[in-house]
mmCIF file of C-alpha atoms in Angstrom:
data_model
loop_
_atom_site.group_PDB
_atom_site.id
_atom_site.type_symbol
_atom_site.label_atom_id
_atom_site.label_comp_id
_atom_site.label_asym_id
_atom_site.label_seq_id
_atom_site.Cartn_x
_atom_site.Cartn_y
_atom_site.Cartn_z
ATOM 1 C CA UNK E 1 0.401 -0.142 -0.306
ATOM 2 C CA UNK E 2 1.279 3.711 -0.867
ATOM 3 C CA UNK E 3 2.410 5.613 2.128
ATOM 4 C CA UNK E 4 1.251 9.167 2.860
ATOM 5 C CA UNK E 5 2.738 10.671 5.696
ATOM 6 C CA UNK E 6 2.041 14.248 7.534
ATOM 7 C CA UNK E 7 3.329 15.970 10.495
ATOM 8 C CA UNK E 8 0.573 15.572 13.082
ATOM 9 C CA UNK E 9 1.380 18.573 14.431
ATOM 10 C CA UNK E 10 -0.066 20.614 16.478
ATOM 11 C CA UNK E 11 0.566 23.547 13.541
ATOM 12 C CA UNK E 12 -0.234 26.781 15.427
ATOM 13 C CA UNK E 13 -0.247 29.879 13.417
ATOM 14 C CA UNK E 14 -1.577 33.197 14.244
ATOM 15 C CA UNK E 15 -4.431 35.061 12.368
ATOM 16 C CA UNK E 16 -3.971 36.505 9.319
ATOM 17 C CA UNK E 17 -0.650 34.772 8.251
ATOM 18 C CA UNK E 18 -0.081 32.091 6.011
ATOM 19 C CA UNK E 19 -0.328 28.366 7.044
ATOM 20 C CA UNK E 20 1.549 25.748 5.555
ATOM 21 C CA UNK E 21 0.691 22.006 5.582
ATOM 22 C CA UNK E 22 2.985 19.147 3.885
ATOM 23 C CA UNK E 23 2.399 15.925 3.099
ATOM 24 C CA UNK E 24 5.040 13.237 1.543
ATOM 25 C CA UNK E 25 4.074 10.039 -0.381
ATOM 26 C CA UNK E 26 5.800 6.961 -1.536
ATOM 27 C CA UNK E 27 4.863 6.207 -4.623
ATOM 28 C CA UNK E 28 6.389 8.410 -7.717
ATOM 29 C CA UNK E 29 3.769 7.153 -10.144
ATOM 30 C CA UNK E 30 0.842 8.738 -7.854
ATOM 31 C CA UNK E 31 -1.484 11.623 -10.032
ATOM 32 C CA UNK E 32 -4.131 12.632 -8.015
ATOM 33 C CA UNK E 33 -3.696 14.173 -4.504
ATOM 34 C CA UNK E 34 -6.589 15.531 -2.442
ATOM 35 C CA UNK E 35 -6.780 17.946 0.788
ATOM 36 C CA UNK E 36 -9.724 17.117 3.311
ATOM 37 C CA UNK E 37 -10.490 19.262 6.085
ATOM 38 C CA UNK E 38 -11.817 17.813 9.235
ATOM 39 C CA UNK E 39 -13.504 19.716 12.382
ATOM 40 C CA UNK E 40 -13.311 17.999 15.439
ATOM 41 C CA UNK E 41 -16.498 15.349 15.441
ATOM 42 C CA UNK E 42 -17.144 15.884 11.982
ATOM 43 C CA UNK E 43 -16.738 14.388 8.779
ATOM 44 C CA UNK E 44 -13.744 15.007 6.260
ATOM 45 C CA UNK E 45 -14.781 17.578 3.687
ATOM 46 C CA UNK E 46 -12.792 18.093 0.493
ATOM 47 C CA UNK E 47 -10.864 21.432 0.270
ATOM 48 C CA UNK E 48 -9.300 20.952 -3.086
ATOM 49 C CA UNK E 49 -7.463 18.071 -5.188
ATOM 50 C CA UNK E 50 -4.888 18.502 -8.053
ATOM 51 C CA UNK E 51 -3.584 16.203 -10.734
ATOM 52 C CA UNK E 52 0.222 15.401 -11.140
ATOM 53 C CA UNK E 53 0.122 18.152 -13.927
ATOM 54 C CA UNK E 54 -0.280 21.097 -12.112
ATOM 55 C CA UNK E 55 -0.855 23.646 -8.728
ATOM 56 C CA UNK E 56 -4.454 24.752 -7.785
ATOM 57 C CA UNK E 57 -5.729 28.205 -6.120
ATOM 58 C CA UNK E 58 -8.762 28.378 -4.811
ATOM 59 C CA UNK E 59 -10.130 31.558 -2.965
ATOM 60 C CA UNK E 60 -7.368 31.827 0.173
ATOM 61 C CA UNK E 61 -6.194 28.094 -0.565
ATOM 62 C CA UNK E 62 -3.575 26.857 -2.711
ATOM 63 C CA UNK E 63 -2.627 23.665 -3.589
ATOM 64 C CA UNK E 64 0.988 22.528 -4.528
ATOM 65 C CA UNK E 65 2.889 19.374 -5.854
ATOM 66 C CA UNK E 66 6.848 18.918 -5.878
ATOM 67 C CA UNK E 67 7.035 15.638 -7.818
ATOM 68 C CA UNK E 68 10.841 15.724 -7.509
ATOM 69 C CA UNK E 69 10.658 15.475 -3.728
ATOM 70 C CA UNK E 70 7.071 13.690 -3.427
ATOM 71 C CA UNK E 71 5.283 16.362 -1.536
ATOM 72 C CA UNK E 72 2.117 17.947 -1.733
ATOM 73 C CA UNK E 73 1.640 21.025 -0.015
ATOM 74 C CA UNK E 74 -1.689 23.279 0.970
ATOM 75 C CA UNK E 75 -1.175 26.905 1.256
ATOM 76 C CA UNK E 76 -3.819 28.775 3.454
ATOM 77 C CA UNK E 77 -3.398 32.553 2.985
ATOM 78 C CA UNK E 78 -5.104 34.934 5.883
ATOM 79 C CA UNK E 79 -5.761 32.283 7.705
ATOM 80 C CA UNK E 80 -8.912 32.500 10.385
ATOM 81 C CA UNK E 81 -9.995 31.168 13.327
ATOM 82 C CA UNK E 82 -12.335 28.729 11.577
ATOM 83 C CA UNK E 83 -9.589 27.543 9.621
ATOM 84 C CA UNK E 84 -8.615 25.483 12.998
ATOM 85 C CA UNK E 85 -9.152 21.625 12.176
ATOM 86 C CA UNK E 86 -7.284 18.731 11.292
ATOM 87 C CA UNK E 87 -6.350 18.641 7.719
ATOM 88 C CA UNK E 88 -5.902 15.346 5.590
ATOM 89 C CA UNK E 89 -3.594 14.923 2.700
ATOM 90 C CA UNK E 90 -4.631 11.801 0.429
ATOM 91 C CA UNK E 91 -3.234 10.429 -2.573
ATOM 92 C CA UNK E 92 -5.221 7.992 -4.799
ATOM 93 C CA UNK E 93 -4.323 4.343 -4.902
ATOM 94 C CA UNK E 94 -5.877 2.587 -7.914
ATOM 95 C CA UNK E 95 -9.017 3.233 -9.387
ATOM 96 C CA UNK E 96 -11.143 3.781 -6.156
ATOM 97 C CA UNK E 97 -8.844 4.067 -2.862
ATOM 98 C CA UNK E 98 -7.766 7.147 -1.077
ATOM 99 C CA UNK E 99 -4.739 6.433 1.090
ATOM 100 C CA UNK E 100 -4.882 9.045 3.847
ATOM 101 C CA UNK E 101 -2.284 10.307 5.940
ATOM 102 C CA UNK E 102 -2.626 10.545 9.839
ATOM 103 C CA UNK E 103 -3.616 14.337 9.259
ATOM 104 C CA UNK E 104 -2.125 17.608 10.805
ATOM 105 C CA UNK E 105 -3.911 19.701 13.605
ATOM 106 C CA UNK E 106 -3.846 23.148 12.802
ATOM 107 C CA UNK E 107 -4.822 26.011 15.414
ATOM 108 C CA UNK E 108 -5.283 29.780 14.151
ATOM 109 C CA UNK E 109 -4.648 31.804 16.993
ATOM 110 C CA UNK E 110 -6.620 35.184 17.199
ATOM 111 C CA UNK J 1 -25.884 20.424 4.634
ATOM 112 C CA UNK J 2 -23.974 16.712 3.176
ATOM 113 C CA UNK J 3 -25.727 15.178 0.325
ATOM 114 C CA UNK J 4 -24.366 11.954 1.608
ATOM 115 C CA UNK J 5 -27.173 10.950 4.734
ATOM 116 C CA UNK J 6 -25.946 8.541 6.957
ATOM 117 C CA UNK J 7 -28.356 7.092 9.929
ATOM 118 C CA UNK J 8 -28.442 6.838 12.494
ATOM 119 C CA UNK J 9 -25.914 9.582 14.030
ATOM 120 C CA UNK J 10 -25.215 7.612 17.184
ATOM 121 C CA UNK J 11 -25.863 4.101 18.117
ATOM 122 C CA UNK J 12 -24.979 2.010 21.185
ATOM 123 C CA UNK J 13 -25.029 -1.781 21.153
ATOM 124 C CA UNK J 14 -23.925 -4.900 23.059
ATOM 125 C CA UNK J 15 -21.516 -7.089 21.975
ATOM 126 C CA UNK J 16 -24.604 -9.704 20.979
ATOM 127 C CA UNK J 17 -26.876 -7.454 19.260
ATOM 128 C CA UNK J 18 -27.387 -7.173 15.372
ATOM 129 C CA UNK J 19 -27.938 -3.349 14.146
ATOM 130 C CA UNK J 20 -27.340 -2.044 10.946
ATOM 131 C CA UNK J 21 -26.083 1.370 9.772
ATOM 132 C CA UNK J 22 -27.674 3.231 6.763
ATOM 133 C CA UNK J 23 -26.321 5.659 4.111
ATOM 134 C CA UNK J 24 -28.026 7.128 1.022
ATOM 135 C CA UNK J 25 -27.141 9.438 -2.033
ATOM 136 C CA UNK J 26 -29.069 11.217 -4.566
ATOM 137 C CA UNK J 27 -25.950 12.568 -6.307
ATOM 138 C CA UNK J 28 -26.385 9.988 -9.293
ATOM 139 C CA UNK J 29 -22.883 8.526 -7.715
ATOM 140 C CA UNK J 30 -21.780 4.821 -8.709
ATOM 141 C CA UNK J 31 -19.238 4.137 -6.069
ATOM 142 C CA UNK J 32 -20.114 3.846 -2.381
ATOM 143 C CA UNK J 33 -17.685 3.353 0.433
ATOM 144 C CA UNK J 34 -17.454 2.508 4.201
ATOM 145 C CA UNK J 35 -14.715 3.866 6.259
ATOM 146 C CA UNK J 36 -14.100 3.622 9.680
ATOM 147 C CA UNK J 37 -12.475 6.392 11.835
ATOM 148 C CA UNK J 38 -11.110 5.932 15.497
ATOM 149 C CA UNK J 39 -10.340 9.307 17.133
ATOM 150 C CA UNK J 40 -7.350 11.173 16.174
ATOM 151 C CA UNK J 41 -6.492 8.624 13.460
ATOM 152 C CA UNK J 42 -7.438 8.969 9.615
ATOM 153 C CA UNK J 43 -10.218 7.324 8.014
ATOM 154 C CA UNK J 44 -9.621 3.469 7.252
ATOM 155 C CA UNK J 45 -11.302 1.836 3.826
ATOM 156 C CA UNK J 46 -13.337 -1.178 4.952
ATOM 157 C CA UNK J 47 -15.285 -1.495 1.501
ATOM 158 C CA UNK J 48 -16.219 -0.127 -1.835
ATOM 159 C CA UNK J 49 -19.171 -0.754 -4.105
ATOM 160 C CA UNK J 50 -18.804 -0.033 -7.706
ATOM 161 C CA UNK J 51 -21.793 0.012 -9.877
ATOM 162 C CA UNK J 52 -23.461 -1.950 -6.870
ATOM 163 C CA UNK J 53 -20.833 -5.034 -6.829
ATOM 164 C CA UNK J 54 -18.145 -5.020 -3.967
ATOM 165 C CA UNK J 55 -14.892 -4.037 -5.504
ATOM 166 C CA UNK J 56 -12.842 -3.475 -2.680
ATOM 167 C CA UNK J 57 -13.239 -5.408 0.932
ATOM 168 C CA UNK J 58 -10.063 -4.333 3.008
ATOM 169 C CA UNK J 59 -9.872 -7.632 5.025
ATOM 170 C CA UNK J 60 -12.779 -6.641 7.019
ATOM 171 C CA UNK J 61 -13.946 -8.888 9.886
ATOM 172 C CA UNK J 62 -16.911 -10.974 8.974
ATOM 173 C CA UNK J 63 -18.918 -9.601 11.525
ATOM 174 C CA UNK J 64 -19.359 -6.432 9.407
ATOM 175 C CA UNK J 65 -21.503 -7.056 6.556
ATOM 176 C CA UNK J 66 -22.217 -4.653 3.665
ATOM 177 C CA UNK J 67 -24.941 -4.794 1.450
ATOM 178 C CA UNK J 68 -25.723 -2.330 -1.321
ATOM 179 C CA UNK J 69 -29.325 -2.773 -2.476
ATOM 180 C CA UNK J 70 -29.065 -0.356 -5.095
ATOM 181 C CA UNK J 71 -26.826 2.419 -6.751
ATOM 182 C CA UNK J 72 -28.399 5.065 -3.726
ATOM 183 C CA UNK J 73 -28.332 2.657 -0.797
ATOM 184 C CA UNK J 74 -25.433 1.493 1.314
ATOM 185 C CA UNK J 75 -26.048 -0.665 4.352
ATOM 186 C CA UNK J 76 -23.757 -1.821 6.786
ATOM 187 C CA UNK J 77 -24.883 -5.063 9.077
ATOM 188 C CA UNK J 78 -23.279 -5.391 12.285
ATOM 189 C CA UNK J 79 -23.245 -8.646 14.497
ATOM 190 C CA UNK J 80 -21.356 -9.386 17.376
ATOM 191 C CA UNK J 81 -19.047 -6.607 17.773
ATOM 192 C CA UNK J 82 -15.860 -6.125 19.828
ATOM 193 C CA UNK J 83 -15.883 -2.965 22.174
ATOM 194 C CA UNK J 84 -12.464 -2.239 20.174
ATOM 195 C CA UNK J 85 -14.875 -1.756 17.019
ATOM 196 C CA UNK J 86 -16.166 1.334 18.977
ATOM 197 C CA UNK J 87 -15.606 4.147 15.966
ATOM 198 C CA UNK J 88 -17.161 6.927 13.778
ATOM 199 C CA UNK J 89 -18.199 4.849 10.307
ATOM 200 C CA UNK J 90 -17.942 7.144 7.400
ATOM 201 C CA UNK J 91 -19.702 6.300 4.419
ATOM 202 C CA UNK J 92 -18.601 8.093 0.974
ATOM 203 C CA UNK J 93 -19.807 8.195 -2.705
ATOM 204 C CA UNK J 94 -17.676 9.229 -5.516
ATOM 205 C CA UNK J 95 -18.784 9.416 -9.413
ATOM 206 C CA UNK J 96 -17.198 5.729 -9.835
ATOM 207 C CA UNK J 97 -15.424 6.914 -13.050
ATOM 208 C CA UNK J 98 -12.060 7.194 -13.785
ATOM 209 C CA UNK J 99 -9.797 10.669 -13.254
ATOM 210 C CA UNK J 100 -10.069 12.185 -9.622
ATOM 211 C CA UNK J 101 -12.495 10.248 -7.984
ATOM 212 C CA UNK J 102 -13.795 12.622 -5.583
ATOM 213 C CA UNK J 103 -15.107 11.307 -2.098
ATOM 214 C CA UNK J 104 -17.950 13.180 -1.098
ATOM 215 C CA UNK J 105 -18.559 12.120 3.193
ATOM 216 C CA UNK J 106 -21.828 11.924 5.042
ATOM 217 C CA UNK J 107 -21.559 12.840 8.478
ATOM 218 C CA UNK J 108 -21.102 9.530 10.088
ATOM 219 C CA UNK J 109 -22.407 7.156 12.173
ATOM 220 C CA UNK J 110 -20.652 7.210 15.911
ATOM 221 C CA UNK J 111 -20.883 3.733 17.074
ATOM 222 C CA UNK J 112 -20.488 2.551 20.700
ATOM 223 C CA UNK J 113 -20.228 -1.193 21.438
ATOM 224 C CA UNK J 114 -20.744 -2.191 25.029
#
């Protein structure tokens, strides 16, 4: 099984700053990458996904892929207290399976 | 509001009980999933149904029995569970085609086994 690794944190960022979350993956052939946000006691919700062919920006969120070093990052600009959550990185394995990292707990301090 | 509906939200059962978790989606998705999530851990895949056929079973114990009556419904039948099976059970669906295969999760069913 592919491996996906994240620093479990907690990562503490002041409000208004940029939060940077990273995820490394083991399979060089991976082509689809996902970031999910999970609030405590809730289910994961998709923030964004990217393919191996490029980065993506959506509002305050940017996902970037570094294929050479096999890591994916999520940048959150102008961090808000409502961004405090656990962020799960996932990599697609085969046609239907997602392999999740352990998640990084992010805290935005007002 | 989530477009994947799970019932019940909470379930408490004894080790000799038989119960079921239910999941429904009306997005026309053709793949449905059961994940198990323990506290402070990532979701772990249990089963995948694709076009109403079981396509992945991640070596889940037989005390968990999935069922997909039609493309909109997914059940998880529970029997003779152990206390360590207490967890959040997440249903998800996806279009089921090739490509990104983005999962949409339901709100989950929190199971406690006494």
